[in-house]
Amino acid sequence: MDSLQNNGEQSAKFKRIRRMIITRVLIAPFLIVMLVCGVLVYFFADALGRRALGELSRITEGHRALVDEFLAEQVSALEFTATTRSFEELASGNRLDTLFLDLKSKFPAFEDIGVFDEKGHHVAYVGSYDLEGKDYSNTDWFKAVSRRGVYVSDVFKGYRNVPHFVIAAQRIEGGRPWYLRATIDSAYFSNLVKNVRVGSTGQAFIVNGQGVFQTGLSSGDRLKQQDPDWRLYRKAETGVESFTARASDGTMYLYAVGRLQETGWLLVVRQKATDAYAPLARAVGVAVLVIALGGGVVVLTAFVLASGLAGQLAVVEVEKREMSNKLLAAGKLAEVGEMSAGMAHEINNPLQVMMAECYLINDVLNDLEIPDKNLTPADLSTIRDSMAQISMQISRCSLITQGLLKFARKSDPALHEVDLGDMVEDVVSMVDKRAHIDGVSIVVSAEKGLPRIMSDESQLQQVFLNLLNNALYAVHNRPGAEIRIAVQQEHNEIVVSVADNGCGIEPENLSKIFLPFFTTKPVGQGTGLGLSTCYGIVERLGGRIEVQSEPGAGTVFTVRMPLSHAPAHPGA
Amino acid sequence: MSIVQILLVDDEERFLSTTKILLEKRGMNARTATGGQEALNILAGNPVDVVILDVKMPGMDGVETLRRIKRDHPLVEVIMLTGHASVESAVEGLKLGAFDYVMKPCDVPELVEKIKEAFARKQAMDEKIRKARIDRIISHPMAVFDKRTDLDD
């Protein structure tokens, strides 16, 4: 179950790696593409906007000239007529008839024509309405023309109830003013601007100085109403201005506005921004499509790549685990080899003593074989003494072999309750003799009543034996050599520290000591597997191993084992 | 032929005492020391021909002791006692001028044999030195009065 859980962790880890690769591989190109697109769209939109506004301006300019010319023509025709005729001549209906026909043949926009005396009485009229005899003295146009001489009205419905506007001219004849007034067909006039077409939503219209429509909008007749967007362009000066603005209905429009010289009216040409920017929308649409398709391909590629990479990492991880297991086994083997060499040496001393005792007994027995030689009490005590000594040395040997057996019996992977204090004492007893020979004192201080932990005793023994061997090596041939081992509880950990006052570890080596095959011992004397094995074992048992060292002053290895922990790999 | 003066050096006291008895029974004279320093002290004040020296000892180890013996008493022959695991030390000992080495646990006859060989060499060496001095005195009689010449060495 543990391995299952571990597999879960592993696969989560690789998923994380894969996600990381995918995001990092994608984010940078994506950002760059977006940036490039943004820049392109910005410049394209800018150019498009300029072009559209430029076109609107050109149209406005052209039509303004056209309308101005049209108005100027009508006005001058009327003025000319007024100055070349007399009031009496025109007041008699027949003359006005022929005049109107003549005028209309040249200027078809004229609807009708009328003559007014100085009091505003309509004295003569030619046209389709019956307006003769009506009093116009209170109308706006009459007041304006009597003041200014020439007047062009705004579009209005007047008595006839049809949109039109009038042009009036004053003539002073013999100190008495009279007036000639012509009506211009509003529809005729509107057609001049109605025909303007820009894109699919472009439209042109004319408003007067107060923003009241003078021509119908192609999008619906709103004649005589004030344009709700009047405020946007009312400040336009004599030239043509173009700009983009949001109309009251919330739509963005491109505007070009020019003021008519004759009447002060404004010619407005506008186009919906969406229409003007339609090519941009199409381009963006295509770009988004390309990015989406290309992005999909890139995402797919990145996904495949990252999955492959993560898969390879997983394989490497498994290989690493296998390798570390092999290293662990090799470390064990090397440890057994080192142990047995040490054991052989320790056994040699008692064997030597026994050998000497045997020769001594043999000497005594040889003496006894001489005829007439009797066993003296001294001989007897020599033999007894030697036998006692031999038996003593035998038990010494058996202690050593027991230690070896204890160490070697590590095939059982199961977890047991381990008292680290006792275990450390056991391990110390294994090397005590050697330490004594080397003149090293080993001081163990274990806290009383430490809780037991669930762990693998033989593996931990291997760890501490290794640490002790290293400590012995470090203090070798140093005066006052001492190894201090402390076992204590810190929070929810049992902490075992092995401190020596030996040669220490150089700082540049400190980071490498747990690597397999790293050793500072002369060739052939160290496998470089000891500490890496320790590290592997402690990690697998859920603990940590740390090192602090000062060259020339000593080294402290600290092993921290958790009180309650389900080890990652029991007995792996 | 004079009696062989032996110095046994080992940290195992029982081995020292037993081996001393065995050697003395075989007509040799043995002293014992449990460590390198003690051995050097004895060498400084007593005539010793052959030293049996354990390689592995607490305090000053065998190789270091050997180095000092050879420095202070170059004519003294040294036989190293080694275990299987410390053959390297034996080789080092031989390089430093030890006469021979014996593997632990050692046979008493083998040890005695080696002691005899060592003693023979020591005597031969002593003989050569004596002859050389006599030759010098014959060619330069006045050298007898040279204070630096110590004939009783």
XYZ file of C-alpha atoms in Angstrom:
725
model
C 0.000 0.000 0.000
C 2.858 2.252 0.776
C 4.335 1.676 -2.634
C 0.942 2.409 -4.176
C 0.728 5.642 -2.282
C 4.254 6.359 -3.326
C 3.405 5.701 -6.958
C 0.574 8.178 -6.584
C 2.979 10.773 -5.274
C 5.369 10.030 -8.106
C 2.747 10.371 -10.808
C 1.501 13.595 -9.209
C 5.062 14.844 -9.280
C 5.448 14.028 -12.963
C 2.104 15.588 -13.746
C 3.399 18.698 -12.062
C 6.590 18.609 -14.118
C 4.606 18.100 -17.297
C 2.293 20.981 -16.479
C 5.289 23.165 -15.711
C 6.954 22.336 -19.040
C 3.738 22.922 -20.973
C 3.047 26.273 -19.375
C 6.614 27.492 -19.734
C 6.939 26.286 -23.319
C 3.650 27.933 -24.264
C 3.528 31.150 -22.301
C 6.495 32.904 -23.878
C 5.564 32.261 -27.550
C 1.927 33.008 -26.764
C 2.827 36.344 -25.205
C 5.044 37.225 -28.169
C 2.349 36.303 -30.686
C -0.218 38.331 -28.763
C 2.147 41.272 -28.611
C 2.838 41.118 -32.349
C -0.878 40.793 -33.078
C -1.650 43.679 -30.764
C 0.892 45.911 -32.486
C -0.329 44.925 -35.953
C -3.971 45.468 -35.042
C -3.133 48.813 -33.504
C -1.302 50.108 -36.581
C -3.785 48.588 -38.994
C -6.684 50.142 -37.089
C -4.916 53.470 -36.999
C -4.235 53.425 -40.751
C -7.742 52.227 -41.474
C -9.244 54.963 -39.299
C -7.155 57.632 -40.996
C -8.118 56.363 -44.406
C -11.816 56.211 -43.570
C -11.786 59.685 -42.011
C -9.831 60.986 -45.010
C -12.432 59.594 -47.375
C -15.269 61.070 -45.332
C -13.463 64.417 -45.346
C -13.042 64.298 -49.117
C -16.702 63.474 -49.638
C -17.734 66.220 -47.240
C -15.484 68.720 -48.962
C -16.867 67.829 -52.394
C -20.487 67.879 -51.349
C -20.109 71.015 -49.350
C -18.833 72.731 -52.498
C -21.703 71.210 -54.451
C -24.397 72.336 -52.023
C -22.805 75.753 -51.629
C -22.719 76.160 -55.377
C -26.332 75.041 -55.694
C -27.505 77.506 -53.053
C -25.386 80.297 -54.470
C -26.862 79.662 -57.925
C -30.442 79.819 -56.700
C -29.752 82.955 -54.661
C -28.004 84.773 -57.468
C -30.704 83.771 -59.955
C -33.367 85.242 -57.699
C -31.315 88.369 -56.985
C -30.708 88.811 -60.687
C -34.396 88.473 -61.433
C -35.257 91.018 -58.719
C -32.800 93.602 -59.958
C -33.749 93.272 -63.617
C -37.525 93.592 -63.086
C -39.715 96.255 -61.602
C -42.418 95.697 -58.946
C -45.206 96.838 -61.277
C -44.005 94.520 -63.973
C -44.037 91.476 -61.722
C -47.120 92.342 -59.671
C -49.230 91.767 -62.750
C -49.687 87.991 -62.807
C -48.944 87.290 -66.486
C -45.436 88.613 -66.428
C -44.623 86.559 -63.367
C -45.904 83.420 -65.088
C -43.521 83.728 -68.004
C -40.697 84.687 -65.694
C -41.263 81.625 -63.543
C -41.367 79.288 -66.527
C -38.200 80.832 -67.814
C -36.554 80.506 -64.404
C -37.722 76.948 -63.845
C -36.346 75.836 -67.171
C -32.922 76.898 -66.010
C -33.262 76.126 -62.291
C -35.573 73.166 -61.884
C -35.386 73.266 -58.078
C -37.699 76.322 -57.947
C -41.147 75.304 -56.802
C -42.884 78.578 -56.997
C -42.242 82.296 -56.940
C -44.001 85.193 -55.269
C -43.868 88.960 -55.086
C -44.491 90.866 -51.841
C -44.956 94.538 -51.204
C -43.201 96.373 -48.425
C -45.893 95.357 -45.919
C -45.528 91.659 -46.607
C -48.668 91.277 -48.701
C -48.373 88.494 -51.187
C -49.304 90.481 -54.295
C -48.463 87.957 -56.993
C -47.774 84.195 -56.944
C -47.013 81.481 -59.436
C -47.023 77.894 -58.232
C -49.135 74.934 -57.222
C -50.532 76.456 -54.012
C -53.056 79.189 -53.552
C -51.114 81.647 -51.502
C -51.901 84.963 -53.123
C -53.166 87.747 -50.839
C -51.850 86.211 -47.654
C -50.105 88.435 -45.144
C -46.510 87.465 -44.448
C -45.465 90.535 -42.486
C -45.026 88.541 -39.277
C -43.101 85.583 -40.695
C -39.483 85.061 -39.817
C -38.266 85.099 -43.356
C -39.954 88.418 -44.109
C -38.438 90.054 -41.074
C -35.036 88.665 -41.948
C -35.079 89.665 -45.601
C -36.304 93.184 -44.883
C -33.356 93.528 -42.572
C -30.621 91.821 -44.622
C -31.639 92.163 -48.271
C -31.140 88.471 -49.115
C -32.311 85.566 -47.041
C -32.212 81.797 -47.222
C -34.541 80.169 -44.737
C -34.257 76.898 -42.921
C -36.487 74.125 -44.096
C -40.017 74.503 -42.811
C -43.515 73.377 -43.690
C -45.271 76.733 -43.660
C -48.910 77.109 -44.903
C -48.536 74.340 -47.444
C -47.500 71.746 -44.900
C -44.705 70.290 -47.065
C -41.018 70.596 -46.227
C -39.401 73.349 -48.212
C -37.228 76.356 -47.765
C -37.361 79.779 -49.289
C -34.953 82.209 -50.818
C -35.972 85.831 -50.650
C -34.407 88.947 -52.172
C -35.221 92.621 -51.539
C -35.251 95.321 -54.131
C -35.498 99.055 -53.317
C -37.277 100.744 -56.164
C -37.862 104.491 -55.924
C -37.339 104.442 -52.150
C -39.949 101.696 -51.730
C -38.817 98.140 -51.041
C -40.476 95.065 -52.552
C -39.594 91.420 -52.249
C -39.225 88.452 -54.500
C -39.449 85.024 -52.893
C -38.869 81.601 -54.366
C -39.434 78.208 -52.771
C -36.947 75.440 -53.282
C -38.167 71.873 -53.384
C -36.731 70.292 -50.311
C -36.703 66.836 -51.866
C -34.656 68.135 -54.760
C -32.260 69.643 -52.338
C -32.120 66.573 -50.144
C -31.208 64.378 -53.079
C -27.935 66.246 -53.395
C -26.743 64.748 -50.116
C -28.937 61.667 -49.950
C -26.989 60.091 -52.754
C -23.823 60.102 -50.770
C -22.808 56.506 -50.059
C -19.839 55.503 -47.962
C -19.436 51.832 -47.167
C -22.766 50.317 -46.153
C -23.636 52.673 -43.285
C -22.243 55.958 -44.514
C -24.803 58.803 -44.709
C -24.811 62.503 -45.260
C -27.192 65.133 -44.021
C -27.400 68.843 -43.447
C -28.359 70.531 -40.213
C -28.876 74.228 -39.608
C -27.043 76.376 -37.086
C -29.155 74.884 -34.283
C -28.627 71.295 -35.320
C -32.093 70.890 -36.867
C -32.142 68.522 -39.812
C -32.454 70.276 -43.161
C -32.379 67.095 -45.184
C -33.775 63.717 -44.437
C -31.548 61.009 -43.099
C -31.284 58.040 -45.367
C -31.999 55.946 -42.330
C -35.377 57.523 -41.705
C -36.890 60.906 -42.179
C -36.334 63.091 -39.169
C -36.623 66.384 -40.919
C -37.086 69.449 -38.745
C -35.978 67.608 -35.612
C -32.804 68.454 -33.840
C -30.004 65.907 -34.246
C -29.477 64.265 -30.827
C -25.750 64.132 -31.604
C -25.594 67.800 -32.422
C -23.207 68.551 -29.567
C -20.553 66.328 -31.215
C -19.940 68.609 -34.164
C -21.582 71.967 -33.519
C -18.273 73.672 -32.955
C -17.014 72.836 -36.461
C -15.325 75.822 -38.062
C -15.246 76.839 -41.716
C -12.983 74.009 -42.840
C -13.831 70.324 -42.841
C -13.228 68.489 -39.588
C -13.103 64.751 -39.120
C -13.185 62.764 -35.903
C -14.522 59.658 -34.264
C -17.196 59.965 -31.583
C -19.838 57.962 -29.812
C -23.361 58.946 -30.772
C -26.250 59.127 -28.322
C -27.453 55.659 -29.362
C -24.126 54.268 -28.172
C -22.701 53.532 -31.618
C -19.262 54.738 -32.573
C -19.296 56.907 -35.680
C -16.635 58.404 -37.866
C -17.663 61.987 -38.564
C -16.655 64.563 -41.184
C -18.303 67.967 -40.841
C -18.102 71.019 -43.074
C -19.910 74.370 -42.725
C -21.821 75.739 -45.706
C -20.727 79.292 -46.490
C -24.037 80.476 -47.848
C -26.277 79.562 -44.940
C -24.039 78.579 -42.023
C -25.595 75.109 -42.172
C -23.444 72.077 -41.483
C -22.933 69.226 -43.922
C -22.384 66.105 -41.873
C -21.097 62.815 -43.310
C -20.839 59.968 -40.921
C -20.138 56.251 -41.037
C -20.497 53.616 -38.378
C -17.097 52.696 -36.955
C -17.997 49.023 -37.225
C -18.496 49.549 -40.934
C -15.321 51.550 -41.389
C -13.349 49.028 -39.385
C -14.939 45.989 -41.001
C -11.685 45.020 -42.801
C -9.974 45.102 -39.409
C -12.625 42.866 -37.895
C -12.162 40.454 -40.788
C -8.369 40.527 -40.389
C -8.634 39.975 -36.634
C -11.061 37.142 -37.231
C -8.649 35.434 -39.622
C -5.721 36.074 -37.230
C -7.646 34.616 -34.287
C -8.502 31.577 -36.374
C -4.855 31.107 -37.386
C -3.675 31.605 -33.802
C -6.293 29.184 -32.516
C -5.394 26.503 -35.072
C -1.614 27.093 -34.786
C -1.925 27.335 -31.015
C -3.787 24.055 -30.978
C -0.961 22.411 -32.911
C 1.630 23.998 -30.605
C -0.279 22.948 -27.476
C -0.569 19.437 -28.813
C 3.158 19.341 -29.614
C 4.053 20.746 -26.217
C 1.777 18.234 -24.552
C 3.355 15.343 -26.429
C 6.874 16.659 -25.729
C 6.191 17.281 -22.068
C 4.549 13.890 -21.655
C 7.548 12.251 -23.279
C 9.918 14.186 -21.082
C 7.967 13.458 -17.931
C 7.844 9.820 -18.947
C 11.600 9.750 -19.376
C 12.002 11.415 -15.998
C 9.827 8.713 -14.498
C 12.008 6.049 -16.092
C 15.125 7.799 -14.782
C 13.525 7.963 -11.342
C 12.848 4.240 -11.366
C 16.405 3.560 -12.546
C 17.725 5.823 -9.827
C 15.741 3.935 -7.232
C 17.040 0.623 -8.529
C 20.542 2.026 -8.555
C 20.255 3.236 -5.006
C 18.944 -0.163 -3.944
C 21.964 -1.751 -5.584
C 24.228 0.748 -3.903
C 22.613 -0.054 -0.601
C 23.283 -3.718 -1.137
C 26.858 -3.005 -2.234
C 27.296 -0.803 0.807
C 26.086 -3.612 3.041
C 28.498 -5.990 1.432
C 31.400 -3.596 1.782
C 30.394 -3.037 5.379
C 30.398 -6.781 6.058
C 33.849 -6.966 4.460
C 35.205 -4.187 6.622
C 33.529 -5.663 9.676
C 34.988 -9.094 9.114
C 38.471 -7.671 8.644
C 38.113 -5.849 11.943
C 36.660 -8.934 13.599
C 39.531 -11.078 12.343
C 41.950 -8.742 13.985
C 40.068 -8.778 17.244
C 39.927 -12.544 17.213
C 43.640 -12.816 16.469
C 44.649 -11.485 19.879
C 42.792 -14.087 21.942
C 43.958 -16.759 19.507
C 47.516 -15.634 20.058
C 47.096 -15.887 23.823
C 45.544 -19.347 23.519
C 48.347 -20.474 21.242
C 50.918 -19.379 23.809
C 49.022 -21.129 26.604
C 48.926 -24.331 24.584
C 52.701 -24.247 24.183
C 53.079 -23.613 27.883
C 50.937 -26.653 28.776
C 52.805 -28.623 26.161
C 56.121 -27.652 27.754
C 54.907 -28.839 31.161
C 53.633 -32.098 29.690
C 56.935 -32.610 27.842
C 58.764 -32.197 31.149
C 56.475 -34.843 32.720
C 57.458 -37.350 30.072
C 60.981 -37.328 31.423
C 61.295 -40.447 33.651
C 61.178 -39.917 37.416
C 59.740 -36.486 36.916
C 56.629 -35.896 39.005
C 53.895 -33.405 38.664
C 54.737 -30.630 41.070
C 52.047 -28.357 42.508
C 53.649 -25.521 40.539
C 53.224 -27.390 37.273
C 49.649 -28.207 38.177
C 48.818 -24.591 38.894
C 50.479 -23.555 35.632
C 48.248 -25.947 33.700
C 45.111 -24.898 35.572
C 45.970 -21.256 35.070
C 46.550 -21.801 31.368
C 43.299 -23.741 30.967
C 41.415 -20.953 32.742
C 43.079 -18.432 30.493
C 42.168 -20.411 27.374
C 38.542 -20.669 28.436
C 38.512 -16.944 29.149
C 39.881 -16.184 25.713
C 37.295 -18.505 24.148
C 34.455 -16.566 25.736
C 36.084 -13.385 24.498
C 36.036 -14.769 20.972
C 32.453 -15.880 21.297
C 31.449 -12.357 22.344
C 33.042 -11.057 19.180
C 31.353 -13.603 16.957
C 28.027 -12.853 18.625
C 28.465 -9.209 17.759
C 29.222 -10.168 14.201
C 26.136 -12.357 14.042
C 23.985 -9.591 15.414
C 25.265 -7.336 12.734
C 24.965 -9.859 9.947
C 21.396 -10.864 10.832
C 19.707 -8.206 8.777
C 17.733 -10.187 6.256
C 14.466 -9.659 8.125
C 13.018 -6.443 6.768
C 10.132 -6.142 9.217
C 9.858 -3.151 11.517
C 10.240 -3.720 15.220
C 10.213 -1.577 18.278
C 13.701 -0.230 18.675
C 15.211 1.390 21.718
C 17.806 3.659 20.172
C 19.676 4.017 23.479
C 20.146 0.244 23.809
C 20.959 -0.087 20.145
C 23.665 2.551 20.343
C 25.172 0.753 23.364
C 25.232 -2.475 21.338
C 26.962 -0.828 18.427
C 29.483 0.848 20.700
C 30.307 -2.522 22.294
C 31.169 -3.813 18.816
C 33.881 -1.214 18.285
C 34.856 -0.664 21.918
C 37.851 -2.936 21.766
C 39.192 -1.331 18.623
C 38.634 2.098 20.065
C 40.540 1.061 23.147
C 43.475 -0.131 21.048
C 43.480 3.176 19.219
C 43.330 5.010 22.525
C 39.954 6.531 21.765
C 37.411 6.989 24.515
C 33.773 6.600 23.566
C 31.281 8.378 25.822
C 27.608 7.477 25.464
C 24.964 9.590 27.146
C 21.459 8.309 26.569
C 18.404 9.995 28.031
C 16.523 7.677 30.382
C 13.105 6.315 29.407
C 13.193 7.257 25.778
C 10.175 6.028 23.825
C 10.799 3.203 21.422
C 10.389 3.805 17.721
C 9.200 1.494 14.974
C 12.204 0.925 12.799
C 14.618 -1.589 11.370
C 17.160 -2.285 14.057
C 19.783 -4.014 11.935
C 19.744 -1.217 9.360
C 20.063 1.397 12.075
C 22.919 -0.609 13.565
C 24.613 -0.461 10.216
C 24.145 3.307 10.159
C 25.633 3.903 13.597
C 28.408 1.380 13.128
C 29.338 3.247 10.004
C 29.245 6.609 11.762
C 31.357 5.181 14.586
C 33.864 3.700 12.153
C 34.122 7.060 10.426
C 34.555 8.819 13.757
C 37.292 6.347 14.727
C 38.992 6.992 11.415
C 38.725 10.748 11.928
C 40.278 10.680 15.397
C 42.972 8.192 14.424
C 46.359 9.120 15.909
C 45.057 12.299 17.482
C 45.865 13.032 21.124
C 42.884 13.101 23.476
C 40.709 11.426 20.875
C 37.133 11.217 22.025
C 33.802 10.232 20.515
C 30.639 11.435 22.210
C 27.333 9.851 21.412
C 24.163 11.461 22.722
C 20.670 10.015 22.449
C 17.822 12.319 23.351
C 14.280 13.281 22.490
C 13.519 16.559 20.755
C 9.818 17.208 20.190
C 8.600 14.173 18.264
C 12.015 12.960 17.206
C 14.721 10.821 18.739
C 18.004 12.524 18.002
C 21.263 10.597 18.037
C 24.402 12.637 17.574
C 27.829 11.159 17.024
C 30.465 13.797 17.710
C 34.208 13.361 17.377
C 37.098 15.713 17.912
C 38.936 14.391 14.887
C 40.278 15.855 11.696
C 36.937 17.269 10.500
C 35.731 17.583 6.930
C 36.874 20.257 4.503
C 33.991 22.596 3.559
C 34.319 21.727 -0.129
C 33.814 18.054 0.714
C 30.939 18.604 3.110
C 28.327 18.665 0.357
C 29.690 15.506 -1.253
C 30.095 13.159 1.676
C 26.694 11.515 1.191
C 27.383 10.795 -2.483
C 28.113 7.209 -3.359
C 31.788 6.439 -4.006
C 32.961 9.721 -2.546
C 35.854 9.041 -0.220
C 38.918 10.861 1.018
C 40.581 7.652 2.124
C 43.574 6.387 0.136
C 42.811 4.155 -2.826
C 41.824 0.678 -1.695
C 40.943 1.664 1.834
C 37.481 3.135 1.485
C 34.608 2.206 -0.776
C 32.912 5.583 -0.477
C 29.700 3.717 0.176
C 29.425 4.073 3.947
C 27.773 7.449 4.318
C 25.685 7.117 1.162
C 24.356 3.889 2.572
C 23.639 5.603 5.901
C 21.855 8.373 4.093
C 19.761 5.915 2.092
C 18.803 3.901 5.143
C 17.895 6.882 7.298
C 15.834 8.481 4.525
C 14.015 5.253 3.874
C 13.235 4.843 7.541
C 11.695 8.316 7.501
C 14.486 10.080 9.330
C 17.079 12.665 8.453
C 20.823 12.702 8.727
C 22.768 15.932 9.057
C 26.407 16.810 9.384
C 28.301 19.708 10.880
C 32.034 19.862 10.719
C 34.967 22.112 11.335
C 38.285 21.105 9.801
C 40.769 20.305 12.555
C 38.151 20.511 15.308
C 35.765 17.673 14.687
C 32.563 16.482 13.131
C 29.027 15.903 14.396
C 26.665 13.584 12.582
C 23.074 13.913 13.728
C 20.451 11.303 12.949
C 16.856 12.304 13.602
C 14.291 9.526 13.675
C 10.610 10.427 13.969
C 8.689 8.878 16.855
C 5.752 7.838 14.713
C 6.238 7.413 11.043
C 5.232 5.000 8.392
C 8.521 4.564 6.544
C 8.436 5.162 2.806
C 10.051 1.838 1.993
C 9.976 -0.622 4.808
C 12.920 -2.938 4.250
C 13.541 -1.788 0.678
C 77.728 -17.127 22.220
C 75.934 -14.887 24.668
C 72.297 -15.165 25.742
C 69.734 -13.439 23.489
C 68.211 -10.393 25.117
C 64.600 -10.105 23.951
C 62.029 -7.356 24.454
C 58.372 -8.395 23.986
C 55.986 -5.548 23.186
C 52.226 -6.234 23.121
C 49.133 -4.815 24.823
C 47.945 -8.303 25.768
C 49.535 -8.858 29.194
C 48.749 -12.524 29.436
C 50.441 -13.085 26.093
C 53.506 -11.247 27.413
C 53.788 -13.262 30.583
C 53.215 -16.639 28.938
C 55.527 -15.947 26.028
C 58.210 -14.687 28.431
C 58.068 -18.029 30.277
C 58.185 -19.956 26.999
C 61.186 -18.002 25.694
C 63.091 -18.215 28.943
C 62.532 -21.982 28.975
C 64.218 -21.958 25.553
C 67.316 -20.284 26.929
C 66.537 -16.719 26.126
C 66.245 -13.689 28.306
C 63.009 -11.741 27.865
C 61.709 -8.414 29.075
C 58.176 -7.179 28.429
C 56.493 -3.898 27.678
C 52.765 -3.203 27.186
C 53.233 -0.178 24.967
C 55.568 1.644 22.597
C 56.739 4.227 25.077
C 57.525 1.641 27.762
C 59.492 -0.339 25.177
C 61.588 2.708 24.293
C 62.271 3.340 27.984
C 63.480 -0.210 28.473
C 65.634 -0.006 25.330
C 67.242 3.153 26.626
C 68.452 1.502 29.853
C 68.946 -2.164 28.978
C 70.846 -4.261 26.445
C 68.368 -5.671 23.933
C 69.141 -7.691 20.852
C 65.734 -8.493 19.377
C 62.380 -6.732 19.807
C 59.103 -8.593 19.162
C 56.685 -5.789 18.343
C 52.900 -5.928 17.987
C 51.685 -3.680 15.193
C 48.326 -2.801 16.737
C 48.649 -1.190 20.139
C 46.857 1.600 21.956
C 48.861 4.775 22.250
C 51.961 4.715 20.107
C 51.335 2.035 17.483
C 53.825 -0.554 16.294
C 54.973 1.231 13.153
C 55.739 4.435 15.039
C 57.520 2.525 17.784
C 59.582 0.745 15.144
C 60.519 4.036 13.528
C 61.820 5.354 16.866
C 63.627 2.156 17.747
C 65.411 2.221 14.408
C 66.273 5.872 14.886
C 67.667 5.502 18.418
C 68.971 1.951 18.277
C 69.721 1.067 14.678
C 71.473 -2.184 15.555
C 68.524 -3.673 17.426
C 66.627 -6.165 15.268
C 62.819 -5.946 15.242
C 60.319 -8.696 14.429
C 56.778 -7.426 13.754
C 53.703 -9.292 15.048
C 50.798 -8.705 12.679
C 47.283 -9.898 12.023
C 45.927 -10.736 8.586
C 44.256 -7.365 8.383
C 47.434 -5.439 9.009
C 49.804 -6.968 6.481
C 50.190 -3.453 5.047
C 51.716 -2.405 8.391
C 54.089 -5.342 8.204
C 55.207 -4.268 4.746
C 55.673 -0.749 6.020
C 57.639 -2.158 8.952
C 59.944 -4.066 6.649
C 60.557 -0.907 4.645
C 61.432 0.882 7.870
C 64.060 -1.744 8.656
C 62.257 -4.499 10.570
C 64.054 -7.840 10.337
C 60.914 -9.866 9.620
C 57.268 -10.272 10.552
C 55.209 -13.062 12.100
C 51.477 -13.556 11.551
C 49.239 -13.833 14.566
C 48.477 -16.305 16.021
C 52.084 -17.403 15.842
C 53.750 -20.691 16.470
C 56.288 -20.594 19.289
C 58.891 -22.643 17.349
C 58.484 -20.323 14.362
C 58.935 -17.309 16.579
C 61.981 -18.817 18.224
C 63.463 -19.592 14.812
C 63.011 -16.009 13.667
C 64.515 -14.716 16.914
C 67.567 -16.862 16.355
C 67.991 -15.616 12.804
C 67.623 -12.040 13.931
C 70.081 -12.537 16.734
C 72.584 -14.117 14.332
C 72.355 -11.137 12.073
C 72.727 -8.768 14.994
C 75.840 -10.599 16.128
C 77.281 -10.584 12.615
C 76.649 -6.876 12.431
C 78.199 -6.273 15.828
C 81.199 -8.300 14.717
C 81.646 -6.212 11.589
C 81.501 -3.037 13.596
C 84.032 -4.312 16.102
C 86.383 -5.315 13.275
C 86.042 -1.963 11.632
C 86.950 -0.210 14.855
C 89.943 -2.434 15.448
C 91.113 -1.755 11.900
C 90.830 1.929 12.513
C 92.754 1.735 15.784
C 95.511 -0.250 14.072
C 95.856 2.268 11.251
C 95.366 5.275 13.499
C 96.523 4.341 17.026
C 96.128 7.896 18.216
C 92.423 7.596 17.679
C 92.258 5.651 20.943
C 92.614 8.984 22.651
C 89.976 10.611 20.589
C 87.207 11.385 23.067
C 84.546 10.824 20.465
C 85.553 7.202 20.001
C 83.698 4.999 22.409
C 85.131 1.499 22.278
C 82.753 0.168 24.882
C 79.717 0.844 22.748
